[in-house]
Amino acid sequence: MTTVTKESTAVRTGIWFVGARGSVATTAVAGCAAVTAGLHPATGMVTETAPFAESGLPALSSLVFGGHDTASCPLPKRAEELTAAGVLPHGLAPAISAELTTADQEIRTGGPQQGDTRSDEELIAAFADDITDFARRTAVARVVVVNVSSTEAQPAPDDPRLPASSLYAAAAVRAGCSYVNFTPSTGLRTAALTAAAEAAGLPHAGRDGKTGQTLLRSVLAPMFVQRALTVRAWSGTNLLGGGDGAALADPAAAAAKNAGKERVLADTLGTAPEGEVHIDDVPALGDWKTAWDHIAFDGFLGSRMILQTIWQGCDSALAAPLVLDLARLVARAHEAGLSGPLPELGFYFKDPDGGPAALAEQFEVLLTFADRLKETR
């Protein structure tokens, strides 16, 4: 696909990150500024390719960033840390320091933090007020709330409190914002919140961004089906550090993460093969991760065969262009009057809101969605 450059006179669009000072959000803000200034190409951004040129997506130059976070490290400092870790290229942080500072000034304290005695309703109201105030002061036409925070454990069925991700999702709905859940956390996926988003006419997409191991699985699993090869077992291991590694050291959080990884195999193969995914926290790896898969399958006349894959990459650099794609697509869907879940964006997720599981089929659905957006202009 050929990358295209296009000018747009579109009004400004707000992107409100939950986890705004994390590695993914920082890389997304830095990347948007770098591409807009012509310092780097839009590598990895599907929305910057030819099929999307006439879809009316908000231009990168029109995006305004803000968000919630419980961390206090400012974005310029985070960018320096990511540069030292090899995530951002040397020289980029100083070149876009103004953009990073501007975005950091729009970050508000999130929660609930330890000792916070506010009720769910009080937290939702406070978060919604922050988002509404951001939209008013920056004069954006609309805001997309994007959850890129650390993975949380799935809540217990009898828990009287909403998980943090759902507090932010509820705030997004209350503020009249579309919503993207790039994490495996609950977010908008409760009956009440999904119904509220539908009633408010808000589009939403999720969940759990597909950046590495599962991306490869969604390509390989259909190959076995199409070649009539029986998969006997599919096991995997993830080695990662940084905030994700620390968060996923919690078995409950890891279980939530692995559910999406396993779903693509069950949906594509028709049954879940033997084997599990293990996640190991290796702090020394920082934002870099290694994913290893071991696939045992049967060939003709019962021949036992094995395929092994190794995926090594920088999680933040893999995720950031997808986050920008999703924010632009969902903002455009909101502008076009679409509401409810967007299964057409399953291309980006481990656990999408319906649609096919194979990447090639998901991509065709995404291209059809791009054409649909063109027709609404």
Short mmCIF file of C-alpha atoms in Angstrom, two decimals:
data_model
loop_
_atom_site.label_atom_id
_atom_site.label_comp_id
_atom_site.label_asym_id
_atom_site.label_seq_id
_atom_site.Cartn_x
_atom_site.Cartn_y
_atom_site.Cartn_z
CA MET A 1 0.00 0.00 0.00
CA THR A 2 1.26 3.44 -0.88
CA THR A 3 1.39 6.12 1.77
CA VAL A 4 -0.40 9.29 0.76
CA THR A 5 -0.16 12.85 1.99
CA LYS A 6 -3.34 14.87 2.15
CA GLU A 7 -4.37 18.26 3.40
CA SER A 8 -7.60 18.77 5.27
CA THR A 9 -9.56 21.75 6.47
CA ALA A 10 -11.38 19.61 9.04
CA VAL A 11 -12.17 21.05 12.43
CA ARG A 12 -10.07 19.93 15.36
CA THR A 13 -10.67 16.60 17.08
CA GLY A 14 -9.80 15.79 20.68
CA ILE A 15 -8.10 12.55 21.71
CA TRP A 16 -8.43 11.88 25.44
CA PHE A 17 -6.13 9.11 26.65
CA VAL A 18 -6.80 7.08 29.77
CA GLY A 19 -3.20 6.36 30.74
CA ALA A 20 -2.02 9.58 29.10
CA ARG A 21 1.53 9.47 30.49
CA GLY A 22 2.15 5.83 29.65
CA SER A 23 4.47 4.57 26.94
CA VAL A 24 1.75 4.01 24.32
CA ALA A 25 0.13 7.43 24.74
CA THR A 26 3.49 9.21 24.82
CA THR A 27 4.61 7.43 21.65
CA ALA A 28 1.31 8.25 19.95
CA VAL A 29 1.54 11.95 20.79
CA ALA A 30 5.19 12.06 19.75
CA GLY A 31 4.48 10.13 16.58
CA CYS A 32 1.59 12.36 15.57
CA ALA A 33 3.77 15.44 16.02
CA ALA A 34 6.68 13.88 14.12
CA VAL A 35 4.55 12.83 11.15
CA THR A 36 2.72 16.16 11.06
CA ALA A 37 6.04 18.03 10.99
CA GLY A 38 7.40 15.79 8.24
CA LEU A 39 10.17 14.45 10.48
CA HIS A 40 9.17 10.81 10.00
CA PRO A 41 6.87 8.85 7.67
CA ALA A 42 3.57 7.44 8.87
CA THR A 43 4.87 3.86 8.97
CA GLY A 44 2.31 1.47 10.48
CA MET A 45 -0.65 3.84 10.06
CA VAL A 46 -3.16 2.11 7.81
CA THR A 47 -5.34 5.23 7.76
CA GLU A 48 -2.55 7.10 5.98
CA THR A 49 -2.71 4.75 2.97
CA ALA A 50 -4.57 5.31 -0.29
CA PRO A 51 -7.87 3.48 0.48
CA PHE A 52 -8.60 5.97 3.28
CA ALA A 53 -7.65 9.16 1.45
CA GLU A 54 -11.25 10.16 0.71
CA SER A 55 -12.89 8.85 3.89
CA GLY A 56 -12.95 12.23 5.59
CA LEU A 57 -10.79 11.22 8.54
CA PRO A 58 -9.54 14.05 10.77
CA ALA A 59 -6.06 15.12 9.71
CA LEU A 60 -3.21 14.32 12.07
CA SER A 61 -2.52 18.05 12.28
CA SER A 62 -6.06 18.60 13.64
CA LEU A 63 -5.71 16.26 16.62
CA VAL A 64 -5.56 17.75 20.12
CA PHE A 65 -4.40 15.53 22.99
CA GLY A 66 -5.24 15.34 26.67
CA GLY A 67 -6.11 12.66 29.19
CA HIS A 68 -6.15 11.16 32.65
CA ASP A 69 -3.30 9.47 34.50
CA THR A 70 -2.32 8.73 38.05
CA ALA A 71 1.38 9.20 37.16
CA SER A 72 2.99 12.62 37.51
CA CYS A 73 6.00 12.35 35.16
CA PRO A 74 5.49 14.99 32.42
CA LEU A 75 5.37 13.93 28.78
CA PRO A 76 8.66 15.62 27.77
CA LYS A 77 10.43 13.63 30.48
CA ARG A 78 8.65 10.43 29.48
CA ALA A 79 9.76 11.03 25.90
CA GLU A 80 13.35 11.35 27.09
CA GLU A 81 13.02 8.06 28.95
CA LEU A 82 11.58 6.36 25.88
CA THR A 83 14.45 7.75 23.81
CA ALA A 84 16.99 6.29 26.23
CA ALA A 85 15.15 2.95 25.98
CA GLY A 86 15.37 3.00 22.20
CA VAL A 87 11.64 3.44 21.64
CA LEU A 88 11.80 6.98 20.22
CA PRO A 89 14.57 8.07 17.84
CA HIS A 90 17.31 10.31 19.19
CA GLY A 91 16.66 13.97 18.57
CA LEU A 92 12.89 13.66 18.27
CA ALA A 93 11.93 14.68 21.82
CA PRO A 94 13.69 18.08 21.64
CA ALA A 95 12.26 18.71 18.18
CA ILE A 96 8.67 18.26 19.37
CA SER A 97 9.03 19.52 22.94
CA ALA A 98 6.36 22.19 22.40
CA GLU A 99 3.79 19.62 21.27
CA LEU A 100 4.61 17.33 24.18
CA THR A 101 4.33 20.19 26.66
CA THR A 102 1.00 21.32 25.21
CA ALA A 103 -0.42 17.80 25.51
CA ASP A 104 0.94 17.39 29.04
CA GLN A 105 -0.81 20.55 30.14
CA GLU A 106 -4.10 18.89 29.25
CA ILE A 107 -3.56 15.83 31.46
CA ARG A 108 -5.62 15.60 34.63
CA THR A 109 -5.21 13.40 37.70
CA GLY A 110 -7.00 10.09 37.34
CA GLY A 111 -8.12 7.55 39.87
CA PRO A 112 -9.25 6.04 42.04
CA GLN A 113 -5.96 6.22 43.88
CA GLN A 114 -5.19 4.59 47.19
CA GLY A 115 -7.26 6.20 49.94
CA ASP A 116 -9.73 7.79 47.50
CA THR A 117 -13.10 7.73 49.28
CA ARG A 118 -15.20 9.04 46.39
CA SER A 119 -18.09 6.90 45.19
CA ASP A 120 -18.33 5.57 41.63
CA GLU A 121 -20.80 8.32 40.79
CA GLU A 122 -18.51 11.03 42.14
CA LEU A 123 -15.53 9.68 40.19
CA ILE A 124 -17.52 9.39 36.95
CA ALA A 125 -18.80 12.96 37.36
CA ALA A 126 -15.30 14.29 38.02
CA PHE A 127 -13.80 12.48 35.03
CA ALA A 128 -16.64 13.60 32.75
CA ASP A 129 -16.17 17.21 33.89
CA ASP A 130 -12.46 17.01 32.98
CA ILE A 131 -13.28 15.77 29.49
CA THR A 132 -16.05 18.33 28.96
CA ASP A 133 -13.79 21.14 30.13
CA PHE A 134 -11.05 19.96 27.73
CA ALA A 135 -13.49 19.97 24.81
CA ARG A 136 -14.76 23.44 25.68
CA ARG A 137 -11.36 25.06 26.18
CA THR A 138 -9.75 23.53 23.09
CA ALA A 139 -12.83 24.14 20.91
CA VAL A 140 -12.70 20.65 19.38
CA ALA A 141 -15.71 19.38 17.46
CA ARG A 142 -15.73 16.04 19.27
CA VAL A 143 -13.59 13.92 21.58
CA VAL A 144 -12.63 10.25 21.37
CA VAL A 145 -11.70 8.66 24.72
CA VAL A 146 -9.04 5.97 24.22
CA ASN A 147 -8.11 3.57 27.02
CA VAL A 148 -4.39 2.71 26.85
CA SER A 149 -3.89 2.15 30.59
CA SER A 150 -2.45 -0.95 32.23
CA THR A 151 -4.44 -4.17 32.11
CA GLU A 152 -6.68 -4.72 35.13
CA ALA A 153 -8.07 -7.97 36.48
CA GLN A 154 -11.63 -8.84 35.55
CA PRO A 155 -14.01 -7.77 38.34
CA ALA A 156 -15.80 -10.29 40.50
CA PRO A 157 -19.47 -10.73 39.52
CA ASP A 158 -20.62 -9.55 42.95
CA ASP A 159 -18.27 -6.55 43.19
CA PRO A 160 -20.42 -3.50 44.03
CA ARG A 161 -17.86 -1.11 42.52
CA LEU A 162 -17.12 -0.60 38.86
CA PRO A 163 -13.53 -1.29 37.77
CA ALA A 164 -11.48 1.81 36.97
CA SER A 165 -11.69 1.20 33.21
CA SER A 166 -15.49 1.25 33.41
CA LEU A 167 -15.50 4.46 35.43
CA TYR A 168 -13.62 6.15 32.58
CA ALA A 169 -15.89 4.55 29.99
CA ALA A 170 -18.95 5.80 31.86
CA ALA A 171 -17.40 9.27 31.99
CA ALA A 172 -16.86 9.15 28.22
CA VAL A 173 -20.53 8.35 27.64
CA ARG A 174 -21.65 11.06 30.05
CA ALA A 175 -19.44 13.60 28.27
CA GLY A 176 -20.92 12.58 24.90
CA CYS A 177 -17.69 11.04 23.60
CA SER A 178 -17.03 8.02 21.43
CA TYR A 179 -14.82 5.39 23.03
CA VAL A 180 -12.01 2.98 22.16
CA ASN A 181 -10.78 0.27 24.54
CA PHE A 182 -7.26 -0.73 23.44
CA THR A 183 -6.84 -2.89 26.56
CA PRO A 184 -8.39 -6.19 27.71
CA SER A 185 -9.95 -4.42 30.72
CA THR A 186 -13.74 -4.29 31.08
CA GLY A 187 -14.24 -0.71 29.93
CA LEU A 188 -17.60 -0.26 28.22
CA ARG A 189 -18.42 -3.98 28.22
CA THR A 190 -21.14 -4.02 30.81
CA ALA A 191 -24.78 -4.27 29.83
CA ALA A 192 -25.64 -0.90 31.38
CA LEU A 193 -22.76 1.02 29.80
CA THR A 194 -23.21 -0.51 26.36
CA ALA A 195 -26.89 0.39 26.48
CA ALA A 196 -26.06 3.92 27.63
CA ALA A 197 -23.65 4.43 24.73
CA GLU A 198 -26.27 3.15 22.30
CA ALA A 199 -28.92 5.45 23.74
CA ALA A 200 -26.55 8.40 23.46
CA GLY A 201 -25.81 7.62 19.82
CA LEU A 202 -22.12 7.03 20.46
CA PRO A 203 -19.88 4.66 18.47
CA HIS A 204 -17.34 2.54 20.30
CA ALA A 205 -14.70 -0.07 19.48
CA GLY A 206 -12.67 -2.65 21.33
CA ARG A 207 -11.13 -4.46 22.90
CA ASP A 208 -7.40 -5.25 23.39
CA GLY A 209 -5.20 -4.01 20.59
CA LYS A 210 -3.72 -6.68 18.32
CA THR A 211 -0.05 -5.74 17.97
CA GLY A 212 2.20 -8.81 17.90
CA GLN A 213 1.64 -12.43 18.86
CA THR A 214 -2.10 -12.41 18.23
CA LEU A 215 -1.62 -10.51 14.98
CA LEU A 216 0.55 -13.38 13.78
CA ARG A 217 -1.92 -15.96 15.08
CA SER A 218 -4.75 -14.34 13.12
CA VAL A 219 -2.67 -14.85 9.96
CA LEU A 220 -1.36 -18.35 10.66
CA ALA A 221 -4.51 -19.99 12.05
CA PRO A 222 -6.50 -19.50 8.79
CA MET A 223 -3.58 -21.04 6.86
CA PHE A 224 -3.98 -24.32 8.75
CA VAL A 225 -7.74 -24.31 8.16
CA GLN A 226 -7.39 -23.52 4.45
CA ARG A 227 -4.79 -26.26 3.99
CA ALA A 228 -6.90 -28.78 5.96
CA LEU A 229 -4.10 -29.30 8.47
CA THR A 230 -5.17 -30.33 11.96
CA VAL A 231 -3.69 -28.24 14.77
CA ARG A 232 -3.12 -30.46 17.81
CA ALA A 233 -1.62 -27.90 20.18
CA TRP A 234 -0.67 -24.23 20.18
CA SER A 235 1.41 -22.91 23.07
CA GLY A 236 3.01 -19.53 23.58
CA THR A 237 5.26 -17.53 25.84
CA ASN A 238 5.60 -13.76 26.20
CA LEU A 239 8.62 -12.06 27.74
CA LEU A 240 8.13 -8.37 28.41
CA GLY A 241 9.03 -5.63 30.85
CA GLY A 242 7.92 -2.06 31.47
CA GLY A 243 4.51 -1.20 32.86
CA ASP A 244 2.79 -4.03 30.98
CA GLY A 245 5.20 -6.61 32.34
CA ALA A 246 4.61 -5.42 35.89
CA ALA A 247 0.83 -5.30 35.47
CA LEU A 248 0.65 -8.72 33.84
CA ALA A 249 2.71 -10.29 36.62
CA ASP A 250 -0.66 -10.36 38.38
CA PRO A 251 -2.22 -13.71 37.39
CA ALA A 252 -5.70 -12.20 37.24
CA ALA A 253 -4.57 -9.48 34.83
CA ALA A 254 -2.65 -12.03 32.74
CA ALA A 255 -5.77 -14.19 32.51
CA ALA A 256 -7.73 -11.24 31.13
CA LYS A 257 -4.98 -10.62 28.57
CA ASN A 258 -4.75 -14.25 27.48
CA ALA A 259 -8.48 -14.59 26.90
CA GLY A 260 -8.22 -12.51 23.73
CA LYS A 261 -5.12 -14.34 22.53
CA GLU A 262 -6.92 -17.66 22.82
CA ARG A 263 -10.17 -16.43 21.29
CA VAL A 264 -8.71 -15.93 17.81
CA LEU A 265 -7.61 -19.59 17.72
CA ALA A 266 -10.97 -20.94 18.90
CA ASP A 267 -12.89 -18.69 16.48
CA THR A 268 -10.69 -19.61 13.51
CA LEU A 269 -9.98 -23.28 14.16
CA GLY A 270 -13.48 -24.06 15.42
CA THR A 271 -12.16 -25.37 18.73
CA ALA A 272 -9.52 -24.32 21.22
CA PRO A 273 -6.36 -26.42 20.77
CA GLU A 274 -4.33 -27.72 23.68
CA GLY A 275 -1.75 -25.33 25.07
CA GLU A 276 -1.61 -22.07 26.96
CA VAL A 277 0.05 -18.67 26.76
CA HIS A 278 2.46 -17.78 29.55
CA ILE A 279 3.47 -14.20 30.33
CA ASP A 280 6.73 -13.52 32.14
CA ASP A 281 7.73 -10.15 33.54
CA VAL A 282 11.35 -9.38 32.63
CA PRO A 283 11.94 -5.77 33.79
CA ALA A 284 15.26 -5.49 31.96
CA LEU A 285 13.44 -5.73 28.61
CA GLY A 286 11.58 -2.45 29.18
CA ASP A 287 9.20 -1.73 26.30
CA TRP A 288 10.60 -4.54 24.19
CA LYS A 289 8.92 -7.92 24.10
CA THR A 290 9.54 -11.38 22.69
CA ALA A 291 6.65 -13.69 21.83
CA TRP A 292 7.33 -17.34 21.03
CA ASP A 293 4.75 -19.79 19.66
CA HIS A 294 5.02 -23.58 19.33
CA ILE A 295 2.41 -25.12 17.01
CA ALA A 296 2.00 -28.89 16.74
CA PHE A 297 -0.05 -30.06 13.74
CA ASP A 298 -0.86 -33.17 11.72
CA GLY A 299 -0.15 -33.54 8.04
CA PHE A 300 -1.06 -36.15 5.44
CA LEU A 301 -1.23 -39.72 6.78
CA GLY A 302 -0.84 -38.44 10.32
CA SER A 303 2.63 -36.98 9.86
CA ARG A 304 3.50 -35.06 13.04
CA MET A 305 4.90 -31.60 12.30
CA ILE A 306 5.83 -28.44 14.19
CA LEU A 307 5.96 -24.74 13.38
CA GLN A 308 7.73 -22.32 15.72
CA THR A 309 7.66 -18.54 15.46
CA ILE A 310 9.47 -15.74 17.28
CA TRP A 311 8.15 -12.17 17.30
CA GLN A 312 10.38 -9.47 18.75
CA GLY A 313 9.28 -5.88 18.81
CA CYS A 314 8.70 -2.67 20.69
CA ASP A 315 5.19 -2.76 22.10
CA SER A 316 4.70 1.01 22.19
CA ALA A 317 5.89 1.50 18.62
CA LEU A 318 3.59 -1.30 17.46
CA ALA A 319 0.58 0.08 19.34
CA ALA A 320 0.88 3.83 18.75
CA PRO A 321 -0.01 3.90 15.02
CA LEU A 322 -2.98 1.62 15.67
CA VAL A 323 -4.21 3.92 18.43
CA LEU A 324 -4.04 6.91 16.09
CA ASP A 325 -5.83 4.95 13.36
CA LEU A 326 -8.62 3.95 15.73
CA ALA A 327 -9.08 7.43 17.15
CA ARG A 328 -9.44 8.89 13.67
CA LEU A 329 -11.79 6.15 12.44
CA VAL A 330 -14.06 6.31 15.48
CA ALA A 331 -14.13 10.13 15.40
CA ARG A 332 -15.18 9.97 11.76
CA ALA A 333 -17.81 7.36 12.54
CA HIS A 334 -19.21 9.68 15.23
CA GLU A 335 -19.28 12.56 12.77
CA ALA A 336 -21.08 10.34 10.25
CA GLY A 337 -23.81 9.55 12.78
CA LEU A 338 -22.86 5.92 13.41
CA SER A 339 -23.48 4.51 16.87
CA GLY A 340 -22.99 1.35 18.88
CA PRO A 341 -20.19 -1.19 18.50
CA LEU A 342 -18.07 -1.08 15.34
CA PRO A 343 -17.25 -4.68 14.34
CA GLU A 344 -15.73 -3.24 11.16
CA LEU A 345 -12.69 -2.31 13.26
CA GLY A 346 -12.00 -5.90 14.32
CA PHE A 347 -8.78 -5.70 12.27
CA TYR A 348 -7.23 -3.87 15.22
CA PHE A 349 -8.40 -6.05 18.13
CA LYS A 350 -7.84 -9.42 19.78
CA ASP A 351 -11.39 -9.45 21.14
CA PRO A 352 -13.45 -7.42 18.66
CA ASP A 353 -17.15 -6.64 18.69
CA GLY A 354 -18.04 -9.37 16.21
CA GLY A 355 -16.97 -10.00 12.65
CA PRO A 356 -14.43 -12.50 11.24
CA ALA A 357 -11.34 -13.63 13.14
CA ALA A 358 -8.87 -13.96 10.23
CA LEU A 359 -6.78 -10.86 9.54
CA ALA A 360 -7.25 -10.92 5.75
CA GLU A 361 -11.03 -11.00 6.11
CA GLN A 362 -10.92 -8.32 8.79
CA PHE A 363 -8.91 -6.10 6.46
CA GLU A 364 -11.48 -6.47 3.68
CA VAL A 365 -14.21 -5.47 6.14
CA LEU A 366 -12.12 -2.44 7.17
CA LEU A 367 -11.74 -1.35 3.54
CA THR A 368 -15.48 -1.66 3.06
CA PHE A 369 -15.93 0.55 6.13
CA ALA A 370 -13.58 3.13 4.58
CA ASP A 371 -15.81 3.18 1.49
CA ARG A 372 -18.89 3.56 3.68
CA LEU A 373 -17.33 6.60 5.35
CA LYS A 374 -16.64 8.11 1.91
CA GLU A 375 -20.31 7.80 1.04
CA THR A 376 -21.37 9.78 4.13
CA ARG A 377 -19.29 12.85 3.26
#
